Coordinates of C-alpha atoms in Angstrom, one line a residue:
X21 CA -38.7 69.5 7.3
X22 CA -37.4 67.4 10.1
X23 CA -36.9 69.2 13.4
X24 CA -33.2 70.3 14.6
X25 CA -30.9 68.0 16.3
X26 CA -30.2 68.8 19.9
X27 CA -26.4 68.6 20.9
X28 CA -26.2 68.2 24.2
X29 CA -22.4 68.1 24.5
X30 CA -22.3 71.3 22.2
X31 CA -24.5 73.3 24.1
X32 CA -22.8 72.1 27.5
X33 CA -19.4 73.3 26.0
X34 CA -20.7 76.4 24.2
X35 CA -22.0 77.1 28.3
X36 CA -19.1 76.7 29.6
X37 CA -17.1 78.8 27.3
X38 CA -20.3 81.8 27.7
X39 CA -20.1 81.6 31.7
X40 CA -16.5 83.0 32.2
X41 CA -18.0 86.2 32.0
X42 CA -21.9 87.4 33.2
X43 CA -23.3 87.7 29.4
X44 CA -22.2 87.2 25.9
X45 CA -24.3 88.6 23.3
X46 CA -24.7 87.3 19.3
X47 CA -22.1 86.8 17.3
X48 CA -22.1 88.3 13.5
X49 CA -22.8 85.6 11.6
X50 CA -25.0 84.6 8.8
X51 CA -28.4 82.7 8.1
X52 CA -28.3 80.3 4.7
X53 CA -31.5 79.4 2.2
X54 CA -31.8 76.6 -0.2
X55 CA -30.1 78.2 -3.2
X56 CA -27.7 81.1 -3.1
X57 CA -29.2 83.5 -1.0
X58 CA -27.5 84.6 2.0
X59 CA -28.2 87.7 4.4
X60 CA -24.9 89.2 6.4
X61 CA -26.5 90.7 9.9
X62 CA -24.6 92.4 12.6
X63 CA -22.2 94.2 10.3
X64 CA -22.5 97.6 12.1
X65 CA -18.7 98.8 13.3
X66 CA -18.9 98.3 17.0
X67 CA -20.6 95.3 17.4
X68 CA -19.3 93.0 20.0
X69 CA -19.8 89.5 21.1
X70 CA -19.1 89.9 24.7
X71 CA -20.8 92.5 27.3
X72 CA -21.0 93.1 30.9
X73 CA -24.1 93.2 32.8
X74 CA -27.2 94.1 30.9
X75 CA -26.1 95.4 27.6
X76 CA -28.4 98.1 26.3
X77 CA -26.1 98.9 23.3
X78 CA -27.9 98.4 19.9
X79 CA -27.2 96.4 17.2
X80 CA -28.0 96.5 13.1
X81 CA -31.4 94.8 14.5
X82 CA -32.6 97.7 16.5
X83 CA -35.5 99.0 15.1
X84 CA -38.5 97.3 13.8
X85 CA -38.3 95.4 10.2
X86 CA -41.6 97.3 8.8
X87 CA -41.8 95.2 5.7
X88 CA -41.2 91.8 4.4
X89 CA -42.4 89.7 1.3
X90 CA -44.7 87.1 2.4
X91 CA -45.3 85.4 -1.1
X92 CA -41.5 85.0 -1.6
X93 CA -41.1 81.3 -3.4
X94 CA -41.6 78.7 -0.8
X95 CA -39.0 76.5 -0.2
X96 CA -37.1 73.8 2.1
X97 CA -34.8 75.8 4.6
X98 CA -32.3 75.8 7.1
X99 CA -33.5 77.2 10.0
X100 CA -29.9 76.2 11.7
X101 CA -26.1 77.0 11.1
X102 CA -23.3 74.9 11.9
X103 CA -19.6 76.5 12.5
X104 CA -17.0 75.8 14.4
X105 CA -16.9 77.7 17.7
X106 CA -13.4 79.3 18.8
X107 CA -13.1 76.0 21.0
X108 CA -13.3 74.0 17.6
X109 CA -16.6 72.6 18.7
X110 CA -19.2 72.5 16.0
X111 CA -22.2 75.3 17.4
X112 CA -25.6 74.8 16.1
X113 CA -27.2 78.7 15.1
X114 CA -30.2 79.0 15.4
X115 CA -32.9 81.6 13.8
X116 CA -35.8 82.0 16.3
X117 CA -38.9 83.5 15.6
X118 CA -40.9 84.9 19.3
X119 CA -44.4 85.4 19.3
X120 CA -46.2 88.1 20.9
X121 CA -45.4 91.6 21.7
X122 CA -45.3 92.3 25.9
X123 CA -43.3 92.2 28.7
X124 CA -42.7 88.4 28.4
X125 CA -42.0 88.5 25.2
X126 CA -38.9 91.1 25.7
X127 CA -37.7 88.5 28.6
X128 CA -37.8 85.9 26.3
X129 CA -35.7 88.2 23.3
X130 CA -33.6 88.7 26.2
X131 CA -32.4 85.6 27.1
X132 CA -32.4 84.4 23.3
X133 CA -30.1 86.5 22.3
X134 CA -27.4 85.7 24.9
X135 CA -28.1 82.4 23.7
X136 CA -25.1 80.3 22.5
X137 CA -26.5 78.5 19.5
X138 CA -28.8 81.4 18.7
X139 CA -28.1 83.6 15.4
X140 CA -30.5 85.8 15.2
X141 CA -34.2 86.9 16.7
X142 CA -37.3 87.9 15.5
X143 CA -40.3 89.3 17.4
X144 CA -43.4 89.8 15.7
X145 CA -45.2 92.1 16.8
X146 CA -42.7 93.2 19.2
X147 CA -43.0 96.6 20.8
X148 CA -40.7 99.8 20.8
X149 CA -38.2 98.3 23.8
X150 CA -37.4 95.2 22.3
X151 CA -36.5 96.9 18.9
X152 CA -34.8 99.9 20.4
X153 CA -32.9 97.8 23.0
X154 CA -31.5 95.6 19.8
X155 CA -32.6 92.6 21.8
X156 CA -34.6 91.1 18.8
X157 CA -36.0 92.6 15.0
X158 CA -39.6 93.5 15.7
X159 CA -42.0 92.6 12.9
X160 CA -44.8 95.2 13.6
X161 CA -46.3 93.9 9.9
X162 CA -46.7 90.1 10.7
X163 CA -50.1 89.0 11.5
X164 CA -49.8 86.6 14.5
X165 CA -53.9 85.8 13.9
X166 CA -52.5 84.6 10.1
X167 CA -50.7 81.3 10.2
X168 CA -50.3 80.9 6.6
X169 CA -48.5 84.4 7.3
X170 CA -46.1 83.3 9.5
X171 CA -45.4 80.2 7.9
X172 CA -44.1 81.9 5.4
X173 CA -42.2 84.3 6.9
X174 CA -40.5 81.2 8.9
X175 CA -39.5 79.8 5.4
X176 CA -38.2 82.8 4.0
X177 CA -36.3 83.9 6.3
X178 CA -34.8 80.1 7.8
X179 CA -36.3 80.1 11.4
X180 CA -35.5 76.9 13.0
X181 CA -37.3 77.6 16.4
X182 CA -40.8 79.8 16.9
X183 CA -41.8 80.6 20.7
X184 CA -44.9 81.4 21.4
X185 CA -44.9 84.0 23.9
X186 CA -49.0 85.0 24.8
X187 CA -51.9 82.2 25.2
X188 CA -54.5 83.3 22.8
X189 CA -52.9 82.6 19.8
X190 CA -52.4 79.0 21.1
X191 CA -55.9 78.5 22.2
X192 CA -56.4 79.5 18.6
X193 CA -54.4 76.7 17.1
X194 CA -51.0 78.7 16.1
X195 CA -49.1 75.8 17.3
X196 CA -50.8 73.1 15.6
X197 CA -50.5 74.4 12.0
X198 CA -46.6 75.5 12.8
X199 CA -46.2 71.9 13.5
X200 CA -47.8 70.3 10.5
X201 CA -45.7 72.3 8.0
X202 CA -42.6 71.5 10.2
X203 CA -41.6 74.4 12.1
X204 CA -40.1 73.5 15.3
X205 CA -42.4 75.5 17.8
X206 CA -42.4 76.0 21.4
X207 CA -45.8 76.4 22.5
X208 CA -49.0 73.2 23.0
X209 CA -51.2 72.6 20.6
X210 CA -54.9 74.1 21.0
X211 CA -56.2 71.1 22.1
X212 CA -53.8 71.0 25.1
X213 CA -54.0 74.8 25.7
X214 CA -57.6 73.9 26.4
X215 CA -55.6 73.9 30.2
X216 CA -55.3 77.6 30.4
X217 CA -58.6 77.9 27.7
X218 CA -61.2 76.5 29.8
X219 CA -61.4 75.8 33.8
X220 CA -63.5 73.7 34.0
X221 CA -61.4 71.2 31.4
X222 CA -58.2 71.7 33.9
X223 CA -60.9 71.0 37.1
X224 CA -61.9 67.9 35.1
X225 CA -58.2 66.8 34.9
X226 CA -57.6 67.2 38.2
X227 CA -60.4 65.4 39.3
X228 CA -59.9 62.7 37.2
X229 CA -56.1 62.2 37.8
X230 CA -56.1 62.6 41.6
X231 CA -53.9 66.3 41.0
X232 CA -54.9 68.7 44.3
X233 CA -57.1 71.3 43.5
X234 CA -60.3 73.7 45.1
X235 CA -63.7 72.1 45.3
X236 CA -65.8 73.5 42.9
X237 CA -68.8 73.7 40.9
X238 CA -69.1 75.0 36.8
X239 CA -72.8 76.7 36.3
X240 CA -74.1 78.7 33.4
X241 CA -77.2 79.4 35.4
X242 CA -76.6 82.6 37.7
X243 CA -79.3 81.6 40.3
X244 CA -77.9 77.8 40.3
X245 CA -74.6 79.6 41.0
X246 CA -75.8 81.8 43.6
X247 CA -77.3 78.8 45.2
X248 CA -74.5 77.1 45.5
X249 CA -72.1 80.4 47.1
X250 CA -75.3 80.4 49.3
X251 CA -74.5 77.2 50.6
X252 CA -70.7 76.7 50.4
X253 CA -70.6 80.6 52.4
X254 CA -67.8 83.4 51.8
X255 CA -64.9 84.0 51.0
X256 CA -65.5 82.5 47.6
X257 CA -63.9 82.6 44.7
X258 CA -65.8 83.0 41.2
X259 CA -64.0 82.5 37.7
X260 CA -64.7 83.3 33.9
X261 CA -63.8 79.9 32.0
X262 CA -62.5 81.1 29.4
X263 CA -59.6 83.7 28.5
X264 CA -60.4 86.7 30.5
X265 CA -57.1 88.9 30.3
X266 CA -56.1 87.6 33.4
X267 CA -59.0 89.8 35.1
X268 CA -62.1 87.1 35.1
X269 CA -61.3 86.2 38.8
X270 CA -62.8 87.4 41.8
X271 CA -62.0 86.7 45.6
X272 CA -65.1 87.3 46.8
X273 CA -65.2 88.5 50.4
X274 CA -69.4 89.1 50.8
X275 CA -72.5 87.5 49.3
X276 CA -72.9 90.8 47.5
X277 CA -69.8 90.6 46.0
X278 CA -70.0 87.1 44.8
X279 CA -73.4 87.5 43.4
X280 CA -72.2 90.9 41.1
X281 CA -69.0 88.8 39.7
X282 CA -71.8 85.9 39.1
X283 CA -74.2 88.5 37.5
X284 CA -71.5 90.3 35.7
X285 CA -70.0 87.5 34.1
X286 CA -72.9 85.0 32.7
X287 CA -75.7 87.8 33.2
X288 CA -74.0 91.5 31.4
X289 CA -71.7 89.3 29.8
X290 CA -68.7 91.5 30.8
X291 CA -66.1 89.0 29.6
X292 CA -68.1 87.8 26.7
X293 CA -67.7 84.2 25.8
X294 CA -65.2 83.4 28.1
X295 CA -67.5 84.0 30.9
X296 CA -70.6 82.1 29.8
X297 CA -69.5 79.3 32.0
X298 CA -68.3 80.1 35.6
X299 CA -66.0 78.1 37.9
X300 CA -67.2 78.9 42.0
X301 CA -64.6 77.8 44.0
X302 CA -63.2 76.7 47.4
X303 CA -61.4 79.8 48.6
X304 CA -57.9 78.5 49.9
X305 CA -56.1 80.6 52.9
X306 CA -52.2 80.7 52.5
X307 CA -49.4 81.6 50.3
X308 CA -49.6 81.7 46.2
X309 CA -46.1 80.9 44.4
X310 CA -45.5 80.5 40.4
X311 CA -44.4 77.0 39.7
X312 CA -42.9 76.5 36.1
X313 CA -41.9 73.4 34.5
X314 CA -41.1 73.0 30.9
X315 CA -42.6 69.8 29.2
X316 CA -41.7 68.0 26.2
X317 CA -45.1 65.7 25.9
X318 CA -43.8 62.9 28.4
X319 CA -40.9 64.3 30.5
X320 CA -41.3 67.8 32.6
X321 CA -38.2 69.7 34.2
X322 CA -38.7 72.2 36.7
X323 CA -37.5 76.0 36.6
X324 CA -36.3 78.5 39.4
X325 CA -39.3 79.2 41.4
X326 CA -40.8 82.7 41.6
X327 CA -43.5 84.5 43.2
X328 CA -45.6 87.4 42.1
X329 CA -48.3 89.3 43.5
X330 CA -51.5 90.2 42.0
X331 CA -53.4 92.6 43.9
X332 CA -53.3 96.2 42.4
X333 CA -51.8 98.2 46.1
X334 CA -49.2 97.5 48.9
X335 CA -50.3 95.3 51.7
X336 CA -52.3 92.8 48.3
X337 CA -55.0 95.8 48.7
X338 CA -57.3 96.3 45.9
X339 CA -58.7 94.6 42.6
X340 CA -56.4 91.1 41.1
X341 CA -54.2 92.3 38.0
X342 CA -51.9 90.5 35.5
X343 CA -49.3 91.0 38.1
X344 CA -47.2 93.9 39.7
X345 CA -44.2 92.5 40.6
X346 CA -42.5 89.5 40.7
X347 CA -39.3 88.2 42.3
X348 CA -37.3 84.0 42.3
X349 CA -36.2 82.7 44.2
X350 CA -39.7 82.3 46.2
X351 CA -38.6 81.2 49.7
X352 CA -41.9 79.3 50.2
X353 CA -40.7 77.1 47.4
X354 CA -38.2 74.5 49.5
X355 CA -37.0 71.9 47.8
X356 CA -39.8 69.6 49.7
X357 CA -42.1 72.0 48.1
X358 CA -40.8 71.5 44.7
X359 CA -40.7 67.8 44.7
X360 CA -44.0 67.4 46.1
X361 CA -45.4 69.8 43.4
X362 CA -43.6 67.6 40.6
X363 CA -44.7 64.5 42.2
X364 CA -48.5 65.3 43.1
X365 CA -49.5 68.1 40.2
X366 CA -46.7 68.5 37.4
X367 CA -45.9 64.8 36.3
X368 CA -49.9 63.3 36.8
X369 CA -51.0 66.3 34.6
X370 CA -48.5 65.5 31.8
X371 CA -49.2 62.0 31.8
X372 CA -53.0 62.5 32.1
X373 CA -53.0 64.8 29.4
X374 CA -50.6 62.4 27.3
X375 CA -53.5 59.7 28.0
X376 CA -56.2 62.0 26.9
X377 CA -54.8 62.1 23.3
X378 CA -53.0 66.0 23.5
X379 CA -49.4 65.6 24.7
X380 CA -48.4 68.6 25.8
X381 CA -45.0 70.4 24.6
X382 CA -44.7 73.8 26.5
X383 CA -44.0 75.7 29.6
X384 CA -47.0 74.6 32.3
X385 CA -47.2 77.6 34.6
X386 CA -49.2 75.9 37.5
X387 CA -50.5 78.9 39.8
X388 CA -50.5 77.2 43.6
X389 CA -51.7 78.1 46.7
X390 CA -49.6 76.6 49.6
X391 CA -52.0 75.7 52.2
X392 CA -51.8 77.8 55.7
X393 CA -53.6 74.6 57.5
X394 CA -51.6 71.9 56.2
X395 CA -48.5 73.4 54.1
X396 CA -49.1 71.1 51.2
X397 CA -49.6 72.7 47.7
X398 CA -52.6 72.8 45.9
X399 CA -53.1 73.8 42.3
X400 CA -54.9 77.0 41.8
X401 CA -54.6 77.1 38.0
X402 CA -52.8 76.3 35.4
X403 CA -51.1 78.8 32.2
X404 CA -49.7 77.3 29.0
X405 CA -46.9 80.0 28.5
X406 CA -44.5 81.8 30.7
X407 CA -46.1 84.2 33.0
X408 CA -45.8 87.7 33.5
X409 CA -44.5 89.5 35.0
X410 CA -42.5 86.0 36.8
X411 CA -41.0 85.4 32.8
X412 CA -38.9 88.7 33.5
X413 CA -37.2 87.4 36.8
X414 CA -36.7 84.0 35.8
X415 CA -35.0 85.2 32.4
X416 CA -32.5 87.2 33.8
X417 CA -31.4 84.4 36.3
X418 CA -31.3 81.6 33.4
X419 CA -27.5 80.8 32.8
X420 CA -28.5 78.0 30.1
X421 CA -29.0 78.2 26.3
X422 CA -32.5 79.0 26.3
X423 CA -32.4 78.6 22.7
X424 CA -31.3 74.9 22.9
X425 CA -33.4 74.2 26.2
X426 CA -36.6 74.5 24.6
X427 CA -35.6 72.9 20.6
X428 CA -35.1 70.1 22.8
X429 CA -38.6 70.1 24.3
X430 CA -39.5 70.5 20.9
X431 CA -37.6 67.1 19.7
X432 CA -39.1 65.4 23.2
X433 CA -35.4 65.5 24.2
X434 CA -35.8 67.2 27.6
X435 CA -34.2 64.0 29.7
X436 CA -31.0 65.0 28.6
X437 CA -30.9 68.3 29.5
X438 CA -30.3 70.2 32.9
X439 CA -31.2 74.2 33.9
X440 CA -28.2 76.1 35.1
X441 CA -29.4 79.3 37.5
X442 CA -27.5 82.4 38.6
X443 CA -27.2 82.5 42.4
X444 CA -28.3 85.5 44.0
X445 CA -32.2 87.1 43.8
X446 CA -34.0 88.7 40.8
X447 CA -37.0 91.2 41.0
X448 CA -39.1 93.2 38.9
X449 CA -41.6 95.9 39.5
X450 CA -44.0 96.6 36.9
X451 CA -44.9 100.2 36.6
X452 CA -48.4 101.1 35.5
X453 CA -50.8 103.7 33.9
X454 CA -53.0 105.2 36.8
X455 CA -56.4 103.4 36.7
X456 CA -55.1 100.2 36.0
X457 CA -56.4 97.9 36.1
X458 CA -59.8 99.9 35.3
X459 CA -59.8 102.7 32.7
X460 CA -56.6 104.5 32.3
X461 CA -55.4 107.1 30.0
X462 CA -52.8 106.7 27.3
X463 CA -50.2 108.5 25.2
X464 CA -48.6 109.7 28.5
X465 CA -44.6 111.1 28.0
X466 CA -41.8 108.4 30.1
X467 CA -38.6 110.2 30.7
X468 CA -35.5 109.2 31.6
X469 CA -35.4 105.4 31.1
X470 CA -31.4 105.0 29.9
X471 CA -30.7 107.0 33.7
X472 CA -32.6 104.5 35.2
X473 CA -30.7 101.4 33.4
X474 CA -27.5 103.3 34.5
X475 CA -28.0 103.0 38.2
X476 CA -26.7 99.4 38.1
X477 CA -25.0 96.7 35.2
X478 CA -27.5 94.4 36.9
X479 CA -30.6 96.3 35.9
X480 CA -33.1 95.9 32.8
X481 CA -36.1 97.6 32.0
X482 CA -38.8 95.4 29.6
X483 CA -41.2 97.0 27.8
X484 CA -44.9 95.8 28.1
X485 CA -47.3 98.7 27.2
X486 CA -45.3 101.2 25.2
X487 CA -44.7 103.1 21.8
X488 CA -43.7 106.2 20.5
X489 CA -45.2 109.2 19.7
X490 CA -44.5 111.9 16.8
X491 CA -41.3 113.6 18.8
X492 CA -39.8 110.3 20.0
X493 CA -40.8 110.1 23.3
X494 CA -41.7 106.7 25.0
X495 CA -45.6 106.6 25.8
X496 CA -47.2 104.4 27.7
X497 CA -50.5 102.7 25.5
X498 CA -51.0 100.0 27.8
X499 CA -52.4 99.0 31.5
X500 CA -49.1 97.2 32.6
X501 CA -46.0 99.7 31.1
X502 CA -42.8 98.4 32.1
X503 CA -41.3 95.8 34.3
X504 CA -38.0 97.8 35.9
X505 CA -35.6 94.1 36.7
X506 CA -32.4 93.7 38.9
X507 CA -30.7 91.3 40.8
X508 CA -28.6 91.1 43.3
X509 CA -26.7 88.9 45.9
X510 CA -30.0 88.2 47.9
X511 CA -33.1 89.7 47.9
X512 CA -32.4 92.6 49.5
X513 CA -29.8 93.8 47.4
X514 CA -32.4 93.3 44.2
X515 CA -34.7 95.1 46.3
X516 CA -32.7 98.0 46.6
X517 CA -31.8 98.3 42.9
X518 CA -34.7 97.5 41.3
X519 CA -36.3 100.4 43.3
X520 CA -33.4 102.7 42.9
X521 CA -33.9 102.8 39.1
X522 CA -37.7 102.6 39.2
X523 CA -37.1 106.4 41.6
X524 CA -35.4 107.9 38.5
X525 CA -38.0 107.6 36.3
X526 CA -40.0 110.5 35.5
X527 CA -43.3 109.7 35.1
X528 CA -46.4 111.3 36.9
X529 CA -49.0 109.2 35.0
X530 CA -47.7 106.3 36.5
X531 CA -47.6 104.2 39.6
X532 CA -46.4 101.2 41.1
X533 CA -46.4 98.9 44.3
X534 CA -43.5 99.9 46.8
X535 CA -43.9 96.5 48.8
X536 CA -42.6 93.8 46.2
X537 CA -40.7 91.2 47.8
X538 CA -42.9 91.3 51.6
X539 CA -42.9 87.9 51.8
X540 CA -39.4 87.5 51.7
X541 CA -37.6 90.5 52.7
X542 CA -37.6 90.7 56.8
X543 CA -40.2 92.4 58.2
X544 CA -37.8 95.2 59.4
X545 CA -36.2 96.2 56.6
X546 CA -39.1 96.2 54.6
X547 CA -40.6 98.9 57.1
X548 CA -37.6 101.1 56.7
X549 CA -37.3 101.0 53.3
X550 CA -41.3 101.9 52.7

């Protein structure tokens, strides 16, 4: 099957058709097989195409799609529509299939449904929000881990783009195999994943293509490693190699410290094989910020910027986490900033890994610290997907067809295409179960979610960590729960929002940071508002 044509002209009109008004959601419409068959979705009365602000209304989709037959006859497909669009403009409709089932994941569902050119989404697994917000069909059935699987749920059911939403499943190779039986997919192969897979193969690169980075060591030995933080002196920074969660880093502020993360990782083998190799690392002193480009094997365009923060309590107190908020733009991230991090990091990593032999089609996610002592950026890290909770800010800012954006990564089409942003601020503040990120209970009652959507059209509440129980009621099962959006005007205005909807939700099991947005909020209205 030969990969979708990207329209540039079509999409640009289809935009500027959407834009008139904040968000436009999917049309009814239909998705064609080779042969006869033909499904009709979206045929509930009271359906519409256009909505303001954050619609929350469902559609036929809502709900999760528990079953569906995965050894129908395999066939060619169509994984794309054509019409003509009420401007008389042919429109390209797409079927999209998202993997992965967090808070990303919902963004993503998000922003593909107000796509233009796309028809209709899938989400497998999904969770409970997605499916009961109608932003995509959830596929609670499809085993992610089974490629054959979801190959053949791709040609049954015509999808023409899949988006792979969390890394493992492209460390584990999902990518590669979508790609050999023709699938357009969004996502690098494992080979390139091996950036966000193993540090020490991303140190390598950098090393070896002149891209700014910590000075470091690898060890498997934990007295060569202790040794070595010894020598080098604290603050220090020790990391699992492999995939670790998001939790196999420690800032190590003490010898004792450093030692236990060396000791925990390669001797009690807390992270298992991800953390029988260690990275020790330069600590750097200044400001983090999320830089995202998406990469189409030989060009890379940059996104809004955005920056999160990791540590667990106000004041970036406490143990790292996946993340706890999140807001774009970053101020730190001038335009200087942005061309020097394209010039120096984004563009020598694409072309080095192009040279190595594993182009790279994706998002690269390069975590950076910008340097208190000389300003410049240096690359901390480096993700092969959208992060989280930064996916959520960035999603609800993105005024493009994100559906057309990344098939044309997909065709290595990205030159032609440009990223359209809402002005204004965007912030989310992830609300977790007490404990994270150590042990926390589950099945805890959250009340009062659709009140706390109503306090503005500008906000949205993704679902990470939740489910329902026996009676109905929203429960959190997860460490991160929910990721409570807004924007606004300017920071502060996304500030206030985002906050006033997080106060009307009623849940004691559940906490969250109250200083998101420090960095860029000034210093005296942040002290007022805490």
């Amino acid at each position: 099957m030969a990969c979708i044509a990207y329209n540039p002209t079509g999409a640009l009109n289809s935009l500027n058709k959407r834009f008139s008004k904040p968000f436009i959601v999917n049309r009814p419409s239909s998705v064609f097989f080779n042969g006869a068959k033909k499904w009709n979705f979206l045929q509930c009365p009271g359906v519409t195409r256009e909505s303001y602000g954050f619609s929350s209304s469902r559609s036929f989709f809502a709900g999760e799609l528990k079953s569906f037959s995965e050894n129908s006859e395999k066939s060619d497909f169509v994984g794309v529509r054509s019409s003509k669009g009420d401007d008389g403009f042919s429109e390209d409709r797409l079927v999209v299939l998202v993997i992965g089932g967090g808070g990303r994941e919902h963004a993503l569902c998000y922003a593909l449904q107000r796509s233009p050119s796309c028809d209709t989404v899938f989400c497998a697994p999904g969770n409970v929000g997605i499916s009961s917000s109608g932003n995509a069909t959830c596929l609670s059935d499809l085993d992610i881990s089974d490629s054959s699987a979801v190959i053949s749920f791709c040609r049954t059911w015509g999808v023409g783009l899949v988006v792979v939403g969390p890394e493992a499943p492209l460390v584990a190779g999902l990518a590669n195999d979508l790609v050999k039986a023709g699938i357009p997919t969004f996502g690098p192969s494992a080979e390139a994943a091996a950036l966000e897979g193993s540090k020490d193969f991303m140190k390598k690169l950098c090393y070896k293509y002149g891209i700014p980075t910590a000075k470091y060591q690898t060890f498997t030995d934990p007295s060569a490693a202790k040794q070595y933080i010894q020598e080098q002196r604290v603050p220090i920074v020790i990391k699992a190699d492999g995939l670790a969660a998001g939790k196999g880093v420690v800032v190590a502020m003490t010898l004792d410290e450093a030692y236990e993360a060396v000791d925990s990782m390669l001797v009690k083998g807390v992270f298992g094989s991800a953390g029988c190799r260690v990275i020790v690392e330069e600590f750097l002193e200044g400001d983090e910020a999320s830089f995202f480009a998406l990469v189409d094997g030989e060009t890379a365009i940059p996104l809004e910027s955005a920056q999160d923060h990791k540590r667990v309590g106000d004041g970036d107190k406490g143990p790292n986490t996946g993340g706890m908020g999140a807001y774009s733009p970053a101020p730190i991230v001038t335009e200087e900033i942005k061309s020097l991090v394209m010039r120096s990091i984004i563009l020598p990593t694409v072309k080095g890994m192009s040279e190595e032999g594993c182009k790279f089609v994706g998002v690269l996610f390069a975590g950076l610290m910008i340097e208190k002592k000389t300003g410049l950026p240096k690359l901390i890290e480096y993700n092969v997907r959208f992060g989280d909770p930064e996916c959520q800010v960035l999603m609800v800012r993105l005024e493009s067809d994100l559906a057309q954006v990344l098939l044309a990564a997909c065709r290595g089409e990205l030159s032609n295409v440009s990223l359209e942003w809402s002005p204004g601020s965007a912030m989310v503040v992830v609300m977790a179960s007490k404990g994270y990120p150590g042990k926390y209970m589950k099945g805890t009652v959250i009340r009062n979610l659709e009140e706390a959507e109503q306090v503005s059209p500008s906000i949205k509440i993704f679902h990470a960590g939740t489910s329902t129980d026996s009676n109905g009621n929203i429960i959190a099962v997860g460490g991160r729960v929910l990721g409570v959006t807004a924007i606004g005007k300017d920071i502060e205005e996304a500030w206030d929002r985002a906050y006033q909807a997080v106060e009307q939700i009623e849940w004691p099991e559940g906490f969250f940071r109250r200083d998101i947005g420090w960095r860029a909020l000034p210093h005296k209205q942040l002290a007022s508002n805490l």
